[in-house]
Amino acid sequence: MNEKRDIYLDNSATTRVFPEVAALMNEIFLEDYGNPSSMHHRGVTAERRLVQARKTLAGILKVKEKNLYFTSCGTESDNLAIIGGALAAQRRGRHLITTRIEHPAVLESMKYLEAQGFEVTRLGVDRDGLVSPEAVAAAVRPDTVLVSVMHTNNEIGSVQPVEEIGQAVKRANPQTLFHVDAVQGFCKDLILPKKMHIDLLAASGHKIHGPKGIGLLYVADGVRLEPLMHGGGQQGGMRSGTENVPGIAGMALAAQMLCGNLEADREKLSAMKQRLIALLAQIPDVEFNGRTDETAAPHILSVRIRGVRAEVMLHALEDKGIYVSSGSACSSNHPRPSETLAAIGTPSAEMDNSIRLSLSVMNTMEEMDVTAQAIAELIPFLRKFVRR
Ligand code: PLP
């Protein structure tokens, strides 16, 4: 394996941890390893790490520290927000709204609630993968307890007009909770829950060069959630379980490093993405799913190649040390048609032809050139292979 040659373009699946984050976590594993609930010195120093991380993350989101909860991943944050929020509010109503392009962490939570007797409205999107605030407002009813709309789509990078949707939800029914899955948007975009009328916001450490195994949930003042974990009563009883101190501190440092440089990083990511688009657009039979302009996420590009199956392209690129994913990495373990690609109207014959290139600040412009060239060279060869 030649580590140097590898081009990692699967950053929406997961990212490489920043060395500074790994160093901090190592220090905590070895030095501040106490249980933050313990009353002795080791517990107190671990607790200090938690307090510091909470402060950092609260500062980034411009919210109060007490409104943040730590979970084990983005999936758990989404589950706690949606299932916990719906169960706590069910006396007010049993209607929920979401979109057809959410991550399985949201879609499966909704399905679970449906099986418990809740009614779910799933809104469609336009060809760009965008939800209209008017459609959301029209779907809200007096018995709607929660609306869940993602910030950045993990497959095609569409970025929803979250603030307008939040406004529309609150205008239609001030009691309806607004949940946003911001796992792909956190630290790529400025997300301010209070300004955007967000009651519940989910984020994950491993998408931002932090560690795996740590998630964040913002819960607005006055919002009640039914806890999903029962035990020692940590985090005010909302999420029992000993806090993952190294993970929490690692996530906070990663977020601080990215958010301290948000504008410059966005420019760098956008420039690399636009370079890829310009080079790939010259290849016949290559199209892009969703928007390619600056209104889409700066780090996600979904490329549809007529006549070439995504999985075949993925492995051919892998042979050249270039790592991408087919559709979304989360669904590639369990092959099934992508809900997002279907929702934006991808022809059924082309459902298997999309690869996702997802960038990070660790990538370089040169890697974009090498990748585009590799794709251009592989297409005629792989198409012949498919047409046998
Ligand atoms: N939501 C979105 C939009 C995602 O892309 C992902 C992961 O890919 C998740 C939720 C789940 O996050 P985690 O892997 O931390 O459980």
XYZ file of C-alpha atoms and ligand atoms in Angstrom:
404
model
C 0.000 0.000 0.000
C 1.380 3.371 -0.986
C -0.040 5.806 1.573
C 1.251 8.824 -0.349
C -0.543 7.995 -3.551
C -3.963 7.530 -1.932
C -6.583 10.094 -2.820
C -9.383 9.957 -0.283
C -12.607 11.415 -1.677
C -15.095 9.732 0.644
C -15.183 12.396 3.343
C -18.959 12.343 3.646
C -18.686 8.717 4.743
C -16.059 9.615 7.301
C -12.965 11.773 7.666
C -9.398 11.334 8.772
C -8.949 12.649 12.317
C -6.884 15.861 12.579
C -3.491 15.005 14.160
C -4.144 17.667 16.847
C -7.407 15.890 17.715
C -5.693 12.502 17.935
C -2.992 14.019 20.179
C -5.543 15.614 22.501
C -7.563 12.417 22.741
C -4.434 10.389 23.444
C -3.556 12.741 26.291
C -7.044 12.332 27.765
C -6.954 8.527 27.375
C -3.650 8.415 29.253
C -3.936 11.304 31.737
C -7.503 12.515 32.255
C -9.084 9.096 32.154
C -11.342 9.574 35.154
C -15.114 9.254 35.122
C -16.526 12.798 35.044
C -19.113 11.729 37.621
C -16.435 10.710 40.147
C -15.888 13.114 43.034
C -12.111 12.744 43.270
C -9.395 14.631 41.437
C -9.372 12.338 38.371
C -13.114 12.807 37.993
C -12.831 16.550 38.390
C -10.174 16.888 35.676
C -12.266 14.749 33.285
C -15.303 16.907 34.116
C -13.248 19.990 33.261
C -12.600 18.548 29.798
C -16.351 18.146 29.343
C -17.096 21.674 30.476
C -14.482 23.065 28.098
C -15.804 21.051 25.116
C -19.379 22.081 25.836
C -18.301 25.715 25.985
C -16.500 25.460 22.642
C -19.435 23.798 20.871
C -21.986 26.150 22.426
C -19.903 29.093 21.238
C -19.876 27.748 17.679
C -23.660 27.278 17.610
C -24.259 30.450 19.649
C -26.428 28.582 22.157
C -26.288 27.959 25.896
C -24.063 25.137 27.141
C -26.948 23.490 28.995
C -28.767 22.981 25.708
C -26.158 20.517 24.396
C -26.224 16.740 24.855
C -23.616 14.202 23.816
C -24.595 10.899 22.218
C -22.730 8.060 20.505
C -23.197 9.245 16.888
C -25.316 11.299 14.510
C -27.761 8.409 14.209
C -28.399 8.394 17.954
C -28.840 12.180 17.967
C -31.446 11.923 15.189
C -33.217 9.041 16.975
C -33.300 10.858 20.311
C -34.589 14.050 18.698
C -37.303 12.428 16.588
C -38.435 9.474 18.683
C -37.833 11.237 21.992
C -39.530 14.409 20.729
C -42.540 12.607 19.263
C -43.099 10.415 22.321
C -42.900 13.366 24.705
C -45.377 15.390 22.629
C -47.834 12.662 21.647
C -50.629 14.023 23.788
C -50.667 17.100 21.542
C -50.822 15.046 18.347
C -49.363 12.142 16.400
C -48.517 13.697 13.043
C -44.924 14.034 11.779
C -43.451 15.563 8.622
C -40.194 14.760 6.878
C -38.784 14.617 3.347
C -38.056 11.782 0.958
C -34.323 12.511 0.890
C -33.417 12.146 4.567
C -30.671 9.868 5.850
C -31.847 6.438 7.097
C -31.245 7.687 10.669
C -34.283 9.922 10.134
C -36.305 7.777 7.716
C -36.053 4.672 9.891
C -36.917 6.633 13.059
C -40.028 7.847 11.254
C -40.886 4.283 10.188
C -40.496 3.146 13.770
C -42.937 5.809 14.947
C -45.355 4.910 12.157
C -45.418 1.364 13.515
C -46.318 2.897 16.912
C -49.369 4.599 15.398
C -47.955 7.977 14.325
C -48.842 9.361 10.897
C -45.930 10.501 8.704
C -46.090 12.902 5.746
C -43.072 12.568 3.441
C -42.529 15.604 1.257
C -41.016 15.388 -2.205
C -38.213 17.579 -3.530
C -37.562 19.299 -6.850
C -34.981 18.171 -9.418
C -32.255 19.921 -7.433
C -33.184 18.046 -4.276
C -34.743 21.066 -2.580
C -37.758 21.160 -0.281
C -40.025 24.182 -0.561
C -40.864 26.068 2.650
C -44.398 26.599 1.260
C -44.887 22.837 0.878
C -43.720 22.339 4.469
C -46.075 25.055 5.745
C -49.001 23.558 3.817
C -48.381 20.137 5.381
C -48.278 21.384 9.000
C -51.519 20.681 10.910
C -52.708 21.429 14.446
C -51.675 17.869 15.430
C -48.183 18.042 13.822
C -45.715 17.507 16.646
C -42.434 17.484 14.724
C -40.967 18.394 11.328
C -37.581 16.960 10.319
C -35.662 18.418 7.367
C -31.959 17.835 6.830
C -29.487 20.678 6.340
C -27.149 19.157 3.705
C -28.032 16.026 1.783
C -25.363 13.342 2.118
C -25.755 11.989 -1.427
C -26.072 15.021 -3.709
C -25.132 17.912 -1.422
C -28.328 19.920 -1.759
C -28.580 22.504 1.022
C -32.093 23.210 2.242
C -33.402 26.708 2.994
C -33.457 25.758 6.657
C -34.168 29.217 8.053
C -37.165 29.754 5.731
C -38.468 26.262 6.533
C -38.091 26.938 10.260
C -39.989 30.193 9.888
C -42.734 28.461 7.887
C -43.112 25.700 10.491
C -43.388 28.136 13.397
C -45.835 30.371 11.534
C -48.073 27.406 10.720
C -47.935 25.936 14.244
C -45.714 27.489 16.928
C -45.883 24.285 18.983
C -44.464 22.046 16.242
C -40.849 21.070 16.890
C -38.346 21.657 14.084
C -35.538 19.076 13.877
C -32.568 19.461 11.548
C -30.102 16.697 10.719
C -26.973 18.799 10.302
C -24.517 15.889 10.210
C -23.219 16.889 6.762
C -23.573 20.660 7.175
C -22.041 21.221 10.620
C -18.711 23.083 10.283
C -19.186 23.395 6.510
C -21.764 26.128 6.837
C -22.735 28.630 9.516
C -25.652 26.999 11.337
C -27.304 29.028 14.080
C -30.216 27.120 15.634
C -31.816 30.128 17.335
C -31.749 32.327 14.226
C -33.032 29.437 12.102
C -35.954 28.482 14.418
C -34.400 25.061 15.043
C -35.495 23.203 18.195
C -33.388 20.076 17.696
C -30.102 19.856 15.791
C -27.989 16.732 15.242
C -24.254 16.619 14.411
C -21.555 13.946 14.390
C -17.839 13.963 15.247
C -16.451 11.716 12.535
C -17.645 13.862 9.617
C -15.561 16.836 10.777
C -12.119 15.264 11.311
C -13.124 14.323 14.838
C -13.440 10.783 16.178
C -16.090 8.162 15.484
C -18.447 7.291 18.322
C -19.505 10.789 19.287
C -22.632 12.737 18.383
C -24.098 16.046 19.469
C -27.708 17.079 19.978
C -28.856 20.642 20.560
C -32.184 20.844 22.390
C -33.829 24.259 22.613
C -35.145 25.667 25.903
C -38.506 24.245 26.908
C -38.369 21.236 24.534
C -39.163 17.950 26.228
C -37.721 14.650 25.010
C -38.466 11.142 26.213
C -34.988 9.681 26.937
C -34.039 6.580 24.940
C -31.229 5.488 27.280
C -32.073 4.659 30.882
C -29.435 4.311 33.560
C -27.271 6.460 35.789
C -28.965 9.747 34.946
C -25.972 11.464 33.326
C -26.611 14.632 31.291
C -29.657 15.555 33.371
C -31.209 12.125 32.771
C -31.668 12.940 29.073
C -28.906 10.576 27.988
C -27.663 8.127 30.609
C -24.254 6.520 30.150
C -20.728 7.576 31.116
C -19.721 10.431 28.852
C -17.139 9.663 26.140
C -14.733 12.324 27.377
C -11.946 11.811 24.783
C -14.540 11.724 21.985
C -16.339 14.817 23.230
C -13.095 16.786 23.627
C -11.913 15.538 20.216
C -15.123 16.579 18.506
C -15.004 20.013 20.123
C -11.400 20.595 19.031
C -12.144 19.451 15.460
C -15.172 21.759 15.313
C -13.116 24.644 16.679
C -10.379 24.077 14.089
C -12.855 23.927 11.198
C -15.198 26.689 12.323
C -12.317 29.050 13.063
C -11.499 28.882 9.370
C -14.958 28.381 7.896
C -14.903 30.965 5.102
C -11.405 30.112 3.863
C -12.169 26.381 3.997
C -15.424 26.847 2.094
C -13.529 28.727 -0.594
C -10.900 26.011 -0.822
C -13.511 23.232 -1.004
C -15.591 25.134 -3.572
C -12.567 25.784 -5.765
C -11.650 22.082 -5.731
C -15.244 21.051 -6.447
C -15.571 23.554 -9.296
C -12.327 22.239 -10.768
C -13.712 18.690 -10.719
C -16.964 19.875 -12.298
C -15.145 21.752 -15.057
C -12.975 18.737 -15.918
C -15.702 16.090 -15.667
C -18.221 18.166 -17.652
C -15.975 17.766 -20.702
C -16.476 13.996 -20.696
C -19.385 12.772 -22.833
C -22.155 10.980 -20.906
C -21.198 12.542 -17.573
C -23.905 14.462 -15.728
C -24.261 15.814 -12.231
C -27.037 15.082 -9.760
C -28.354 18.232 -8.106
C -27.029 21.754 -8.428
C -23.415 22.435 -9.298
C -23.371 26.105 -8.322
C -22.315 27.679 -5.041
C -25.733 27.148 -3.450
C -24.933 23.436 -3.051
C -22.579 22.015 -0.407
C -18.952 22.853 -1.211
C -17.738 19.330 -0.466
C -20.178 16.908 -2.142
C -20.389 16.116 -5.854
C -22.642 13.392 -7.248
C -21.632 12.291 -10.742
C -23.800 10.165 -13.027
C -21.981 8.284 -15.791
C -24.237 6.775 -18.443
C -23.464 3.117 -19.158
C -21.063 2.584 -16.255
C -22.186 0.993 -13.010
C -21.093 2.924 -9.929
C -19.709 -0.118 -8.186
C -17.519 -0.993 -11.165
C -16.175 2.571 -11.340
C -15.624 2.622 -7.565
C -13.415 -0.470 -7.671
C -11.573 0.647 -10.804
C -10.736 3.942 -9.066
C -9.768 2.037 -5.933
C -7.183 0.150 -8.000
C -5.627 3.527 -8.730
C -5.647 4.475 -5.026
C -8.647 6.790 -5.351
C -11.458 6.260 -2.859
C -15.008 7.364 -3.658
C -18.424 5.927 -2.864
C -21.414 4.791 -4.808
C -24.403 6.947 -3.904
C -24.192 7.267 -0.147
C -21.774 5.152 1.863
C -24.418 4.467 4.475
C -26.651 2.702 1.972
C -23.886 0.904 0.125
C -23.662 -1.752 2.855
C -27.270 -2.604 2.158
C -27.709 -2.129 -1.573
C -31.102 -0.659 -2.289
C -32.252 2.042 -4.672
C -31.254 5.470 -3.419
C -34.319 7.329 -2.119
C -32.625 10.642 -2.874
C -31.808 9.835 -6.511
C -35.357 8.520 -7.019
C -36.823 11.647 -5.401
C -34.983 13.986 -7.789
C -36.308 12.040 -10.767
C -33.266 10.016 -11.835
C -34.324 7.684 -14.679
C -34.633 4.138 -13.306
C -32.149 2.807 -15.899
C -29.528 5.177 -14.463
C -30.108 4.583 -10.752
C -26.937 2.522 -10.460
C -24.669 4.925 -12.289
C -23.839 7.573 -9.697
C -20.655 7.940 -7.729
C -20.178 10.440 -4.945
C -16.964 12.402 -4.575
C -16.786 14.080 -1.181
C -13.938 16.423 -0.327
C -12.242 17.698 2.783
C -9.756 20.413 3.602
C -7.072 17.720 3.532
C -7.501 17.289 -0.251
C -5.507 19.201 -2.866
C -6.239 20.715 -6.269
C -3.775 18.307 -7.836
C -5.847 15.389 -6.526
C -8.850 16.782 -8.394
C -6.887 16.750 -11.662
C -5.640 13.198 -11.097
C -9.152 11.972 -10.214
C -10.883 13.621 -13.183
C -8.222 12.231 -15.516
C -8.614 8.732 -14.053
C -12.402 8.853 -14.519
C -12.016 10.090 -18.107
C -9.605 7.259 -18.919
C -11.701 4.580 -17.225
C -15.079 5.377 -18.807
C -14.433 3.998 -22.349
C -12.739 0.931 -20.911
C -15.467 0.183 -18.342
C -18.269 0.795 -20.811
C -16.800 -1.819 -23.165
C -16.592 -4.147 -20.202
C -20.275 -3.648 -19.354
C -21.502 -4.086 -22.940
C -20.139 -7.616 -23.358
N -27.286 12.022 8.875
C -26.587 12.227 7.747
C -27.047 13.267 6.793
C -25.438 11.475 7.482
O -24.754 11.667 6.354
C -25.026 10.491 8.427
C -23.864 9.635 8.143
O -23.479 9.421 7.011
C -25.788 10.342 9.593
C -26.909 11.123 9.785
C -25.403 9.344 10.638
O -24.280 9.776 11.355
P -23.392 8.722 12.165
O -22.575 7.973 11.163
O -22.549 9.555 13.083
O -24.332 7.848 12.904
